[in-house]
């Protein structure tokens, strides 16, 4: 003890920390008092909802002795064996715990409706939420935990203001995720995903959502800048579960079963009569007579328009097939099983889990299976060193080929699919392979994802608060894609095997110094690390099989000389150093500064490294006496301001090098029966100046908690300016290339995010919680090419790319539809050339009498949403809980425009395929939204069609759950049983045409439907 | 304990050292692609670069580019109309409203040619500095690249007039291009070809499909005509014609010479294009082999120019009720592979040009243009079964408008392949896997039979005669012009043309008789400034709106827009 003290004395008196004598005094006091009174040392851990609480205060009741928990929630305190400990934390109640001769005391704090004391993950470390100066939001994972979300991404849908998650429609796929507004045109707009401290490059869907303890979203530059050149789209920090704070293992089993159905049944294909009717609507002047074309033409024979003989025969034999019913699952279902074992001993904690997911969507073979395993372990091997591992393995399987959805909808009902002998017709219509045979391929599509982060955590001896952590993480993703289609290559067969392997290794050295000296708290982090990624794949392919029974397992059975192999590979390296200093004075003034230096192999020779600094300041007003003493309704109030620089690695690997493209497909042969020769060309010029895009952003925020924490929330306003935007500038194709990438453009975003949590009612048996998220972003193109050729003093718009300076990126710029040309106009001869009855009447903006792209288009609106909000109501009555989650994206007057009709077939093709119903013009339906299907105005363009807003309000989740009361649980020896019913996507209100406004798919035969789910589930814990 | 501490310290220092900031750590190493520095050095690599030029030329000619652009090289001329956008006329059928500077077709053709030019320039430039090529190789690769550069500048000059001349490898993109005059462009073509001819080998000394001296001389003859130098054109053409290695194929030859047909039809049979088959007429044969990975690009001509017979119906009485029934069981290899009737030859091509010797001209024989077929789409016991669609009056009775334009018109045999030459996998099979055969004979084909895989001619000797005839007409030497034309007409076993009958329009008709569906008619007409004249006379659709200024295509608007540092002048009228 003496040695140690003298060391500390030396340390502090010989450096800058000697300014804090009070601190030293405290240490001495603690040391002395424990020595003098002979009290016992008590160790323990403070947690709240399974999460460690760092900085919780432990006080011996009636005494002056206090301590605080460390990063892992652990504390040590000396107290008399009969003492009582007061454990407290802001936002939580104070717990009184009797020592009763115990030497280990674990305390679980209950939230009092507020979680201001929560520890959030901030990248290379954690922080108490109350100490945050940047915009970091922890997602409420409980909001929609009962819904059958296969991807962790989908489980975040609508839970965080400013985190925009799309809807998914196909099995085993991840939603698109963006944070705040668009900061890139050419590059990725997806946030960086960090899993257990390691940048994660795999698919989010490979992470079993059941294994995830928390998700934190970094939104402003102060929070994201520590990820430097990859941070401008925001960062999502995913943290897996750890062993809980109890000696007894916790075994938990969750099960859900969901039935699925399409959310919107207006998109089902028409029946046979509908198909025939539409042929008539395609040929209005032939199927109808009379001046108004309202009288059916008795001589009209739709069969004269049939495409090919197959349908003609089917029509004459009165065949009527419902292809939708034939090619979709009757009871598509999702099954989910998760089992985990977790616990903690004095030295170790562990979490093991197994997960199984089996998803079958509506279209046959649109399926996904996932097997996931996780092991999280840590153990103290000395009292100053902990080693551990966070690891998972996921096997995912999306094997099997679905019939193309275009065929499911498009093949006319009259087309037969069986021969007289009951076998499948090979090509029932227009040379299309029979969808039943299309599904008949041997197909294997599996992915193994292995991830392990092995770490050592060392509390550096002799320097209190100094911690060194070494992360060594590896991620190996193996893909297998095997396919054998005996109908390909004109029924001679084609098989291939592709094996791919992606490997990433990360090595992070993290040095943390965290200490409190009286009124001063310091939290400093230094990181130095590297990341290396490699990828390679190999494909072997052969065609024309004399005997195909062995399928892809015998590729050499294909015709000799026509067996090909190909391979690709890449690698990239990153190197980075980061420093962060957090300083808190009197719990009141919070300062955080970070700087990161990032090097990436993909940047041009001239710009290998970038530096990304940020700074933030927060002021907790409630710690000031004038508030603390005078205004009791305010429990917490914090103002935040941050400013910083972050980047986007728009420039991918190899983007700056000159390339030669070489392939046999670009090659040639000389003579009949000659060998194929390779062809090669220079495919890109070197461009060594390319670098990352940069975003400077300012964030202003308020966090508040009022009325005994019954009402809390935060408001953030931000401005983000992106510059060095990578844009492919058009150059004359005379150069042999049509464009060249350059860091040239500028974008600006500003936005507002509001999060409000309230508890309007709270009684012993009944409570009602409400959370509202609101976000709004405004995007503006500030500059693109910086050219003013027309000399008006303003930068020119890039009309050909529909980019307008001063307007958002994503503009509905087109002719303005003011109505439809009607039969009356036609008879009056009032319809201009190129138009006819039932075509769009557009505004002649320049009053020239003609319609031209140059003079008659205008900005009709923007494609971005105006605002998004979500609304979670949680009602609890005794053991029942009802959750209702509404989600909405709105366009207001000018925003969120889409063009649902662009994918409709042109007159040449629309009569040959079946389709769903939609609102097109006929003489009988003159006030339609879409033009007649037999003619389009060439001047307006083949795909020209109305712009429709995608605004919607959706009942995204509705859950009723019941927790078995403790009395029953005791009898069945379980610690927790919850049963629930859940429905997702039950109701949507929108004006959009198509499967779904949120997915943005319009009148598109090739798009997959959004599904709704009805689930039952049970959670057991023993 | 102490050991553990030592290990820990060692570990920390070890990792810090191993990850220390070496700049070389961030060096970028390409793993699966080449860079110009390491792969345009030796002969193999230069050959690969030349292969790419052949590949791009084939891509342009066979429709690997935008289809409308490919078709535009043939239709909207006196040769054909667009059959799918016929009524009301849209696309190039409405010539005046469609052929505008923002139309994508001129842009696509422009881009395809400048791609060839810039890649040829790379070869020319790199061959000079290569240390691994012998002098002979340097000259050979340069000569081949010069030929392709001239070929592309010739297409551009014919269509657009003067265009920017780019003769160096581009290392820094420019935006300050200006147009050369049309004469300057042709002169450059002449210089390139003259240089190439000095090096290139004779056609019988190179592999099939390769660039050779004779094709360069043929092209040079056309360039001299464009430069208004008929004497030089005649010299160039004569040096091709007089070369004993090339000859007009006047007798039956090749794989099917014992089957029904004639000397002209033999020219277009599968595997009869290359010299190895005995064919001495091809000068530049575009190469393709079924299933060869270096010939993935199909020729779209069959698919585009054969009518959409599969959808053709007739009215037939079944069980006392009149019904629409398919005219044919399916595409039949007796007739052709699958077509969709996109390009429909004008009635001038199908009837007008043959009227003087409709039955005598071999090029209009039943082996070359099939003008009727037997109905087999109805039950064998139907009275309509086996009837001739045209001769028995069914064609006249078709009521549906599209039928008469798109679903039925005579079959141009040179655009397809012959019965028995389709791979068996193109045969449609019944449930038991047996090929379906029409009761009238011939295998029924699947839709994939639209993928044509035979070779094609870019230039053959017959056209050299036509070029020389054109040069003689320029010199008003009608006798010699007639002599050349009569060489072709003799082979076709048709009547001889008298010198007095020889005019440029007669020559254009003769080109159509000889080269119909082969030649890029748009290039011929714009080269001669005859597009307007001929369209207004013979094209049923574009002739209604075409104006004299359309004799040149517009410079693509986007090129003018992107060329911000200098002005690319637009052609007058646009």
PDB file of C-alpha atoms in Angstrom, chain A residues 301 303-310 312 316 381-385 419 421 423 426-427 430-432 456 458 461 468 470 489-492 507 509 528 530-532 535 543-544 559 562 564 567-571 573-575 597 599-603 605 608-609 652-662 664-682 685 729-736 738-740 787 789 800 908 911 935-936 938 942, chain B residues 1 4-5 8 11-12 15-16 18-37 39-40 45 47-52 54-56 58 84-85 88 90-91 107 110-111 114-115 118-119 122 164 166 170-175 177 207-210 271 274 276 284-295 308 310-311 313 315 323-326 328-329 338 400-401 406-407 425-426 428-429 431 446-448 455 559 561-564 568:
ATOM      1  CA  UNK A 301     -62.153 -10.021 -82.564  1.00  0.00           C
ATOM      2  CA  UNK A 303     -58.025 -12.965 -81.084  1.00  0.00           C
ATOM      3  CA  UNK A 304     -56.725 -11.123 -84.124  1.00  0.00           C
ATOM      4  CA  UNK A 305     -54.337  -9.321 -81.775  1.00  0.00           C
ATOM      5  CA  UNK A 306     -53.081 -12.348 -79.914  1.00  0.00           C
ATOM      6  CA  UNK A 307     -49.400 -12.762 -79.666  1.00  0.00           C
ATOM      7  CA  UNK A 308     -48.570 -16.159 -81.076  1.00  0.00           C
ATOM      8  CA  UNK A 309     -50.605 -19.308 -81.585  1.00  0.00           C
ATOM      9  CA  UNK A 310     -50.483 -20.665 -78.003  1.00  0.00           C
ATOM     10  CA  UNK A 312     -55.121 -18.361 -79.600  1.00  0.00           C
ATOM     11  CA  UNK A 316     -60.588 -20.991 -78.308  1.00  0.00           C
ATOM     12  CA  UNK A 381      -7.245 -13.787 -16.044  1.00  0.00           C
ATOM     13  CA  UNK A 382      -5.675 -11.407 -13.564  1.00  0.00           C
ATOM     14  CA  UNK A 383      -7.226  -8.641 -11.616  1.00  0.00           C
ATOM     15  CA  UNK A 384      -6.000  -6.177 -14.186  1.00  0.00           C
ATOM     16  CA  UNK A 385      -6.501  -8.075 -17.394  1.00  0.00           C
ATOM     17  CA  UNK A 419     -49.559 -30.908 -72.286  1.00  0.00           C
ATOM     18  CA  UNK A 421     -50.356 -36.035 -71.052  1.00  0.00           C
ATOM     19  CA  UNK A 423     -46.347 -32.909 -68.584  1.00  0.00           C
ATOM     20  CA  UNK A 426     -41.678 -26.261 -72.322  1.00  0.00           C
ATOM     21  CA  UNK A 427     -42.408 -22.805 -73.619  1.00  0.00           C
ATOM     22  CA  UNK A 430     -43.720 -16.154 -76.391  1.00  0.00           C
ATOM     23  CA  UNK A 431     -40.749 -18.429 -75.934  1.00  0.00           C
ATOM     24  CA  UNK A 432     -40.855 -18.038 -72.151  1.00  0.00           C
ATOM     25  CA  UNK A 456      -7.650  -8.079 -24.295  1.00  0.00           C
ATOM     26  CA  UNK A 458      -5.912  -4.269 -19.550  1.00  0.00           C
ATOM     27  CA  UNK A 461      -1.282  -1.085 -13.409  1.00  0.00           C
ATOM     28  CA  UNK A 468      -5.542  -0.477 -22.923  1.00  0.00           C
ATOM     29  CA  UNK A 470      -6.525  -4.611 -28.118  1.00  0.00           C
ATOM     30  CA  UNK A 489     -28.872 -23.096 -73.666  1.00  0.00           C
ATOM     31  CA  UNK A 490     -31.844 -24.168 -75.711  1.00  0.00           C
ATOM     32  CA  UNK A 491     -32.602 -27.088 -73.425  1.00  0.00           C
ATOM     33  CA  UNK A 492     -29.100 -28.546 -73.576  1.00  0.00           C
ATOM     34  CA  UNK A 507      -6.513  -4.595 -35.474  1.00  0.00           C
ATOM     35  CA  UNK A 509      -5.136  -0.472 -30.265  1.00  0.00           C
ATOM     36  CA  UNK A 528      -4.399   3.356 -33.724  1.00  0.00           C
ATOM     37  CA  UNK A 530      -5.499  -1.005 -39.447  1.00  0.00           C
ATOM     38  CA  UNK A 531      -8.035  -2.779 -41.532  1.00  0.00           C
ATOM     39  CA  UNK A 532      -7.344  -5.061 -44.439  1.00  0.00           C
ATOM     40  CA  UNK A 535     -12.047 -10.755 -51.810  1.00  0.00           C
ATOM     41  CA  UNK A 543     -23.011 -25.916 -71.071  1.00  0.00           C
ATOM     42  CA  UNK A 544     -24.560 -28.577 -73.283  1.00  0.00           C
ATOM     43  CA  UNK A 559     -19.393 -30.151 -73.735  1.00  0.00           C
ATOM     44  CA  UNK A 562     -17.223 -24.903 -73.916  1.00  0.00           C
ATOM     45  CA  UNK A 564     -15.134 -21.788 -68.962  1.00  0.00           C
ATOM     46  CA  UNK A 567     -12.162 -15.303 -61.364  1.00  0.00           C
ATOM     47  CA  UNK A 568     -11.924 -11.904 -59.752  1.00  0.00           C
ATOM     48  CA  UNK A 569     -10.089 -10.569 -56.747  1.00  0.00           C
ATOM     49  CA  UNK A 570      -9.440  -7.358 -54.897  1.00  0.00           C
ATOM     50  CA  UNK A 571      -7.906  -6.103 -51.733  1.00  0.00           C
ATOM     51  CA  UNK A 573      -6.154  -1.477 -46.814  1.00  0.00           C
ATOM     52  CA  UNK A 574      -6.929   1.251 -44.323  1.00  0.00           C
ATOM     53  CA  UNK A 575      -4.756   2.780 -41.670  1.00  0.00           C
ATOM     54  CA  UNK A 597      -6.428  10.715 -39.614  1.00  0.00           C
ATOM     55  CA  UNK A 599      -5.505   6.541 -44.886  1.00  0.00           C
ATOM     56  CA  UNK A 600      -7.072   4.341 -47.527  1.00  0.00           C
ATOM     57  CA  UNK A 601      -5.465   2.464 -50.375  1.00  0.00           C
ATOM     58  CA  UNK A 602      -8.269   3.451 -52.749  1.00  0.00           C
ATOM     59  CA  UNK A 603      -7.545   7.179 -52.533  1.00  0.00           C
ATOM     60  CA  UNK A 605      -1.689   8.994 -54.941  1.00  0.00           C
ATOM     61  CA  UNK A 608      -3.672   9.072 -49.407  1.00  0.00           C
ATOM     62  CA  UNK A 609      -4.582  10.547 -46.018  1.00  0.00           C
ATOM     63  CA  UNK A 652     -13.766   3.001 -54.228  1.00  0.00           C
ATOM     64  CA  UNK A 653     -10.746   0.812 -54.552  1.00  0.00           C
ATOM     65  CA  UNK A 654      -8.939   1.018 -57.864  1.00  0.00           C
ATOM     66  CA  UNK A 655     -11.003   4.012 -58.952  1.00  0.00           C
ATOM     67  CA  UNK A 656      -7.934   6.147 -59.502  1.00  0.00           C
ATOM     68  CA  UNK A 657      -5.929   3.699 -61.598  1.00  0.00           C
ATOM     69  CA  UNK A 658      -5.861   3.365 -65.339  1.00  0.00           C
ATOM     70  CA  UNK A 659      -7.367   0.062 -66.332  1.00  0.00           C
ATOM     71  CA  UNK A 660      -7.277  -2.334 -69.198  1.00  0.00           C
ATOM     72  CA  UNK A 661     -10.354  -4.399 -69.572  1.00  0.00           C
ATOM     73  CA  UNK A 662      -9.693  -7.767 -71.041  1.00  0.00           C
ATOM     74  CA  UNK A 664     -13.029 -13.086 -74.411  1.00  0.00           C
ATOM     75  CA  UNK A 665     -16.447 -11.447 -74.701  1.00  0.00           C
ATOM     76  CA  UNK A 666     -14.626  -8.396 -76.057  1.00  0.00           C
ATOM     77  CA  UNK A 667     -12.539 -10.630 -78.259  1.00  0.00           C
ATOM     78  CA  UNK A 668     -12.686 -12.045 -81.735  1.00  0.00           C
ATOM     79  CA  UNK A 669     -12.029 -15.096 -83.817  1.00  0.00           C
ATOM     80  CA  UNK A 670     -10.555 -15.584 -87.259  1.00  0.00           C
ATOM     81  CA  UNK A 671     -12.051 -18.294 -89.413  1.00  0.00           C
ATOM     82  CA  UNK A 672     -14.658 -21.016 -89.054  1.00  0.00           C
ATOM     83  CA  UNK A 673     -13.959 -23.213 -86.061  1.00  0.00           C
ATOM     84  CA  UNK A 674     -11.253 -20.854 -84.848  1.00  0.00           C
ATOM     85  CA  UNK A 675     -10.260 -20.469 -81.238  1.00  0.00           C
ATOM     86  CA  UNK A 676     -11.725 -17.518 -79.373  1.00  0.00           C
ATOM     87  CA  UNK A 677      -9.206 -14.698 -78.939  1.00  0.00           C
ATOM     88  CA  UNK A 678      -9.230 -12.272 -76.065  1.00  0.00           C
ATOM     89  CA  UNK A 679      -9.936  -8.599 -76.666  1.00  0.00           C
ATOM     90  CA  UNK A 680      -8.626  -5.785 -74.543  1.00  0.00           C
ATOM     91  CA  UNK A 681      -9.051  -2.056 -74.282  1.00  0.00           C
ATOM     92  CA  UNK A 682      -8.120   0.797 -72.039  1.00  0.00           C
ATOM     93  CA  UNK A 685      -7.742   6.707 -67.530  1.00  0.00           C
ATOM     94  CA  UNK A 729     -18.708  15.179 -65.372  1.00  0.00           C
ATOM     95  CA  UNK A 730     -19.892  14.630 -68.889  1.00  0.00           C
ATOM     96  CA  UNK A 731     -17.203  15.065 -71.479  1.00  0.00           C
ATOM     97  CA  UNK A 732     -17.575  14.695 -75.226  1.00  0.00           C
ATOM     98  CA  UNK A 733     -17.560  11.003 -76.134  1.00  0.00           C
ATOM     99  CA  UNK A 734     -15.028  12.111 -78.705  1.00  0.00           C
ATOM    100  CA  UNK A 735     -12.575  11.348 -75.924  1.00  0.00           C
ATOM    101  CA  UNK A 736     -13.572   7.711 -76.044  1.00  0.00           C
ATOM    102  CA  UNK A 738     -18.482   9.863 -71.863  1.00  0.00           C
ATOM    103  CA  UNK A 739     -17.653  11.090 -68.417  1.00  0.00           C
ATOM    104  CA  UNK A 740     -14.875  11.579 -65.959  1.00  0.00           C
ATOM    105  CA  UNK A 787     -20.101  26.596 -64.793  1.00  0.00           C
ATOM    106  CA  UNK A 789     -22.059  29.255 -69.724  1.00  0.00           C
ATOM    107  CA  UNK A 800     -29.989  16.744 -68.806  1.00  0.00           C
ATOM    108  CA  UNK A 908     -46.309  -2.437 -78.669  1.00  0.00           C
ATOM    109  CA  UNK A 911     -51.619  -6.239 -75.194  1.00  0.00           C
ATOM    110  CA  UNK A 935     -50.868   5.493 -77.993  1.00  0.00           C
ATOM    111  CA  UNK A 936     -48.329   7.737 -76.423  1.00  0.00           C
ATOM    112  CA  UNK A 938     -43.577  10.678 -78.741  1.00  0.00           C
ATOM    113  CA  UNK A 942     -42.560   6.827 -74.115  1.00  0.00           C
TER     114      UNK A 942
ATOM    115  CA  UNK B   1       2.367 -13.223 -13.066  1.00  0.00           C
ATOM    116  CA  UNK B   4       2.092 -12.700 -18.053  1.00  0.00           C
ATOM    117  CA  UNK B   5       3.112  -9.093 -17.741  1.00  0.00           C
ATOM    118  CA  UNK B   8       1.429  -8.574 -22.462  1.00  0.00           C
ATOM    119  CA  UNK B  11       2.137  -8.265 -27.356  1.00  0.00           C
ATOM    120  CA  UNK B  12       1.461  -4.569 -27.200  1.00  0.00           C
ATOM    121  CA  UNK B  15       1.204  -5.102 -32.517  1.00  0.00           C
ATOM    122  CA  UNK B  16       2.173  -1.456 -32.504  1.00  0.00           C
ATOM    123  CA  UNK B  18       3.579  -4.505 -36.880  1.00  0.00           C
ATOM    124  CA  UNK B  19       0.992  -1.886 -37.677  1.00  0.00           C
ATOM    125  CA  UNK B  20       3.335   1.055 -37.784  1.00  0.00           C
ATOM    126  CA  UNK B  21       2.603   3.666 -40.345  1.00  0.00           C
ATOM    127  CA  UNK B  22       4.251   2.537 -43.500  1.00  0.00           C
ATOM    128  CA  UNK B  23       3.043   4.402 -46.504  1.00  0.00           C
ATOM    129  CA  UNK B  24       3.598   1.344 -48.634  1.00  0.00           C
ATOM    130  CA  UNK B  25       0.877  -0.359 -46.624  1.00  0.00           C
ATOM    131  CA  UNK B  26      -1.596   1.766 -48.554  1.00  0.00           C
ATOM    132  CA  UNK B  27      -0.184   0.999 -51.986  1.00  0.00           C
ATOM    133  CA  UNK B  28      -2.877  -0.222 -54.298  1.00  0.00           C
ATOM    134  CA  UNK B  29      -2.240  -3.498 -56.052  1.00  0.00           C
ATOM    135  CA  UNK B  30      -4.609  -4.465 -58.856  1.00  0.00           C
ATOM    136  CA  UNK B  31      -5.329  -8.157 -58.578  1.00  0.00           C
ATOM    137  CA  UNK B  32      -7.661  -9.004 -61.416  1.00  0.00           C
ATOM    138  CA  UNK B  33      -7.196  -6.366 -64.073  1.00  0.00           C
ATOM    139  CA  UNK B  34      -4.338  -5.132 -66.190  1.00  0.00           C
ATOM    140  CA  UNK B  35      -3.004  -1.644 -66.491  1.00  0.00           C
ATOM    141  CA  UNK B  36      -1.706  -0.040 -69.666  1.00  0.00           C
ATOM    142  CA  UNK B  37       1.784  -0.099 -68.212  1.00  0.00           C
ATOM    143  CA  UNK B  39      -0.255  -5.154 -70.687  1.00  0.00           C
ATOM    144  CA  UNK B  40       0.124  -3.303 -73.931  1.00  0.00           C
ATOM    145  CA  UNK B  45      -1.343  -7.948 -76.155  1.00  0.00           C
ATOM    146  CA  UNK B  47      -3.288  -8.684 -81.061  1.00  0.00           C
ATOM    147  CA  UNK B  48      -5.845  -8.560 -78.229  1.00  0.00           C
ATOM    148  CA  UNK B  49      -6.180  -4.820 -78.752  1.00  0.00           C
ATOM    149  CA  UNK B  50      -6.773  -5.360 -82.489  1.00  0.00           C
ATOM    150  CA  UNK B  51      -9.278  -8.103 -81.659  1.00  0.00           C
ATOM    151  CA  UNK B  52     -11.187  -5.493 -79.717  1.00  0.00           C
ATOM    152  CA  UNK B  54     -12.890  -6.134 -84.815  1.00  0.00           C
ATOM    153  CA  UNK B  55     -15.218  -6.830 -81.913  1.00  0.00           C
ATOM    154  CA  UNK B  56     -16.454  -3.224 -81.775  1.00  0.00           C
ATOM    155  CA  UNK B  58     -19.033  -6.263 -85.367  1.00  0.00           C
ATOM    156  CA  UNK B  84     -43.482  -1.473 -85.678  1.00  0.00           C
ATOM    157  CA  UNK B  85     -43.986   2.274 -85.467  1.00  0.00           C
ATOM    158  CA  UNK B  88     -49.226   6.526 -86.788  1.00  0.00           C
ATOM    159  CA  UNK B  90     -43.227   7.493 -85.140  1.00  0.00           C
ATOM    160  CA  UNK B  91     -39.486   7.162 -84.691  1.00  0.00           C
ATOM    161  CA  UNK B 107     -25.239   9.969 -80.598  1.00  0.00           C
ATOM    162  CA  UNK B 110     -21.016   8.780 -83.112  1.00  0.00           C
ATOM    163  CA  UNK B 111     -19.960   7.179 -79.868  1.00  0.00           C
ATOM    164  CA  UNK B 114     -15.140   7.320 -81.705  1.00  0.00           C
ATOM    165  CA  UNK B 115     -14.685   4.333 -79.422  1.00  0.00           C
ATOM    166  CA  UNK B 118      -9.689   6.236 -79.736  1.00  0.00           C
ATOM    167  CA  UNK B 119      -8.777   2.579 -79.290  1.00  0.00           C
ATOM    168  CA  UNK B 122      -3.929   3.814 -78.508  1.00  0.00           C
ATOM    169  CA  UNK B 164     -13.366  16.413 -85.257  1.00  0.00           C
ATOM    170  CA  UNK B 166      -8.523  12.915 -83.314  1.00  0.00           C
ATOM    171  CA  UNK B 170      -6.003  10.843 -75.407  1.00  0.00           C
ATOM    172  CA  UNK B 171      -4.325  11.041 -72.030  1.00  0.00           C
ATOM    173  CA  UNK B 172      -6.122  14.122 -70.735  1.00  0.00           C
ATOM    174  CA  UNK B 173      -9.754  14.535 -71.760  1.00  0.00           C
ATOM    175  CA  UNK B 174     -10.503  17.617 -73.831  1.00  0.00           C
ATOM    176  CA  UNK B 175     -13.530  19.817 -74.271  1.00  0.00           C
ATOM    177  CA  UNK B 177     -12.916  19.964 -80.224  1.00  0.00           C
ATOM    178  CA  UNK B 207      -6.343 -15.745 -91.764  1.00  0.00           C
ATOM    179  CA  UNK B 208     -10.042 -15.494 -92.576  1.00  0.00           C
ATOM    180  CA  UNK B 209     -11.584 -12.322 -91.211  1.00  0.00           C
ATOM    181  CA  UNK B 210      -8.347 -10.387 -90.844  1.00  0.00           C
ATOM    182  CA  UNK B 271     -19.916 -21.437 -93.342  1.00  0.00           C
ATOM    183  CA  UNK B 274     -14.778 -17.531 -95.563  1.00  0.00           C
ATOM    184  CA  UNK B 276     -11.711 -21.814 -96.640  1.00  0.00           C
ATOM    185  CA  UNK B 284     -13.888  -8.390 -95.035  1.00  0.00           C
ATOM    186  CA  UNK B 285     -15.964 -11.182 -93.531  1.00  0.00           C
ATOM    187  CA  UNK B 286     -17.434 -10.502 -90.107  1.00  0.00           C
ATOM    188  CA  UNK B 287     -16.709 -13.610 -88.077  1.00  0.00           C
ATOM    189  CA  UNK B 288     -19.064 -15.608 -85.910  1.00  0.00           C
ATOM    190  CA  UNK B 289     -19.252 -19.230 -84.834  1.00  0.00           C
ATOM    191  CA  UNK B 290     -22.133 -20.815 -83.007  1.00  0.00           C
ATOM    192  CA  UNK B 291     -21.224 -21.115 -79.300  1.00  0.00           C
ATOM    193  CA  UNK B 292     -17.797 -19.572 -79.730  1.00  0.00           C
ATOM    194  CA  UNK B 293     -17.319 -17.366 -76.659  1.00  0.00           C
ATOM    195  CA  UNK B 294     -15.677 -14.683 -78.782  1.00  0.00           C
ATOM    196  CA  UNK B 295     -18.817 -14.351 -80.869  1.00  0.00           C
ATOM    197  CA  UNK B 308     -43.413 -11.751 -87.623  1.00  0.00           C
ATOM    198  CA  UNK B 310     -45.478 -16.568 -85.854  1.00  0.00           C
ATOM    199  CA  UNK B 311     -48.271 -14.116 -85.064  1.00  0.00           C
ATOM    200  CA  UNK B 313     -53.441 -15.521 -88.489  1.00  0.00           C
ATOM    201  CA  UNK B 315     -59.726 -16.867 -90.888  1.00  0.00           C
ATOM    202  CA  UNK B 323     -62.110 -18.399 -86.244  1.00  0.00           C
ATOM    203  CA  UNK B 324     -58.782 -16.720 -86.384  1.00  0.00           C
ATOM    204  CA  UNK B 325     -56.122 -19.413 -86.530  1.00  0.00           C
ATOM    205  CA  UNK B 326     -52.362 -19.241 -86.862  1.00  0.00           C
ATOM    206  CA  UNK B 328     -48.140 -21.506 -89.512  1.00  0.00           C
ATOM    207  CA  UNK B 329     -47.485 -24.168 -86.891  1.00  0.00           C
ATOM    208  CA  UNK B 338     -37.604 -16.370 -86.004  1.00  0.00           C
ATOM    209  CA  UNK B 400     -55.753  -6.585 -89.426  1.00  0.00           C
ATOM    210  CA  UNK B 401     -53.693  -3.653 -90.504  1.00  0.00           C
ATOM    211  CA  UNK B 406     -45.302  -6.472 -90.118  1.00  0.00           C
ATOM    212  CA  UNK B 407     -46.544 -10.019 -89.949  1.00  0.00           C
ATOM    213  CA  UNK B 425     -31.576 -27.607 -79.988  1.00  0.00           C
ATOM    214  CA  UNK B 426     -33.426 -24.958 -81.996  1.00  0.00           C
ATOM    215  CA  UNK B 428     -39.214 -27.405 -81.009  1.00  0.00           C
ATOM    216  CA  UNK B 429     -40.027 -30.724 -79.349  1.00  0.00           C
ATOM    217  CA  UNK B 431     -43.867 -33.662 -74.677  1.00  0.00           C
ATOM    218  CA  UNK B 446     -38.210 -22.356 -80.971  1.00  0.00           C
ATOM    219  CA  UNK B 447     -38.018 -18.632 -80.393  1.00  0.00           C
ATOM    220  CA  UNK B 448     -34.274 -18.853 -79.810  1.00  0.00           C
ATOM    221  CA  UNK B 455     -20.709 -14.848 -90.676  1.00  0.00           C
ATOM    222  CA  UNK B 559     -21.563  16.518 -77.828  1.00  0.00           C
ATOM    223  CA  UNK B 561     -23.258  20.749 -75.045  1.00  0.00           C
ATOM    224  CA  UNK B 562     -20.345  18.931 -73.435  1.00  0.00           C
ATOM    225  CA  UNK B 563     -17.687  20.497 -75.630  1.00  0.00           C
ATOM    226  CA  UNK B 564     -17.695  23.630 -73.528  1.00  0.00           C
ATOM    227  CA  UNK B 568     -18.890  22.258 -82.525  1.00  0.00           C
TER     228      UNK B 568
END
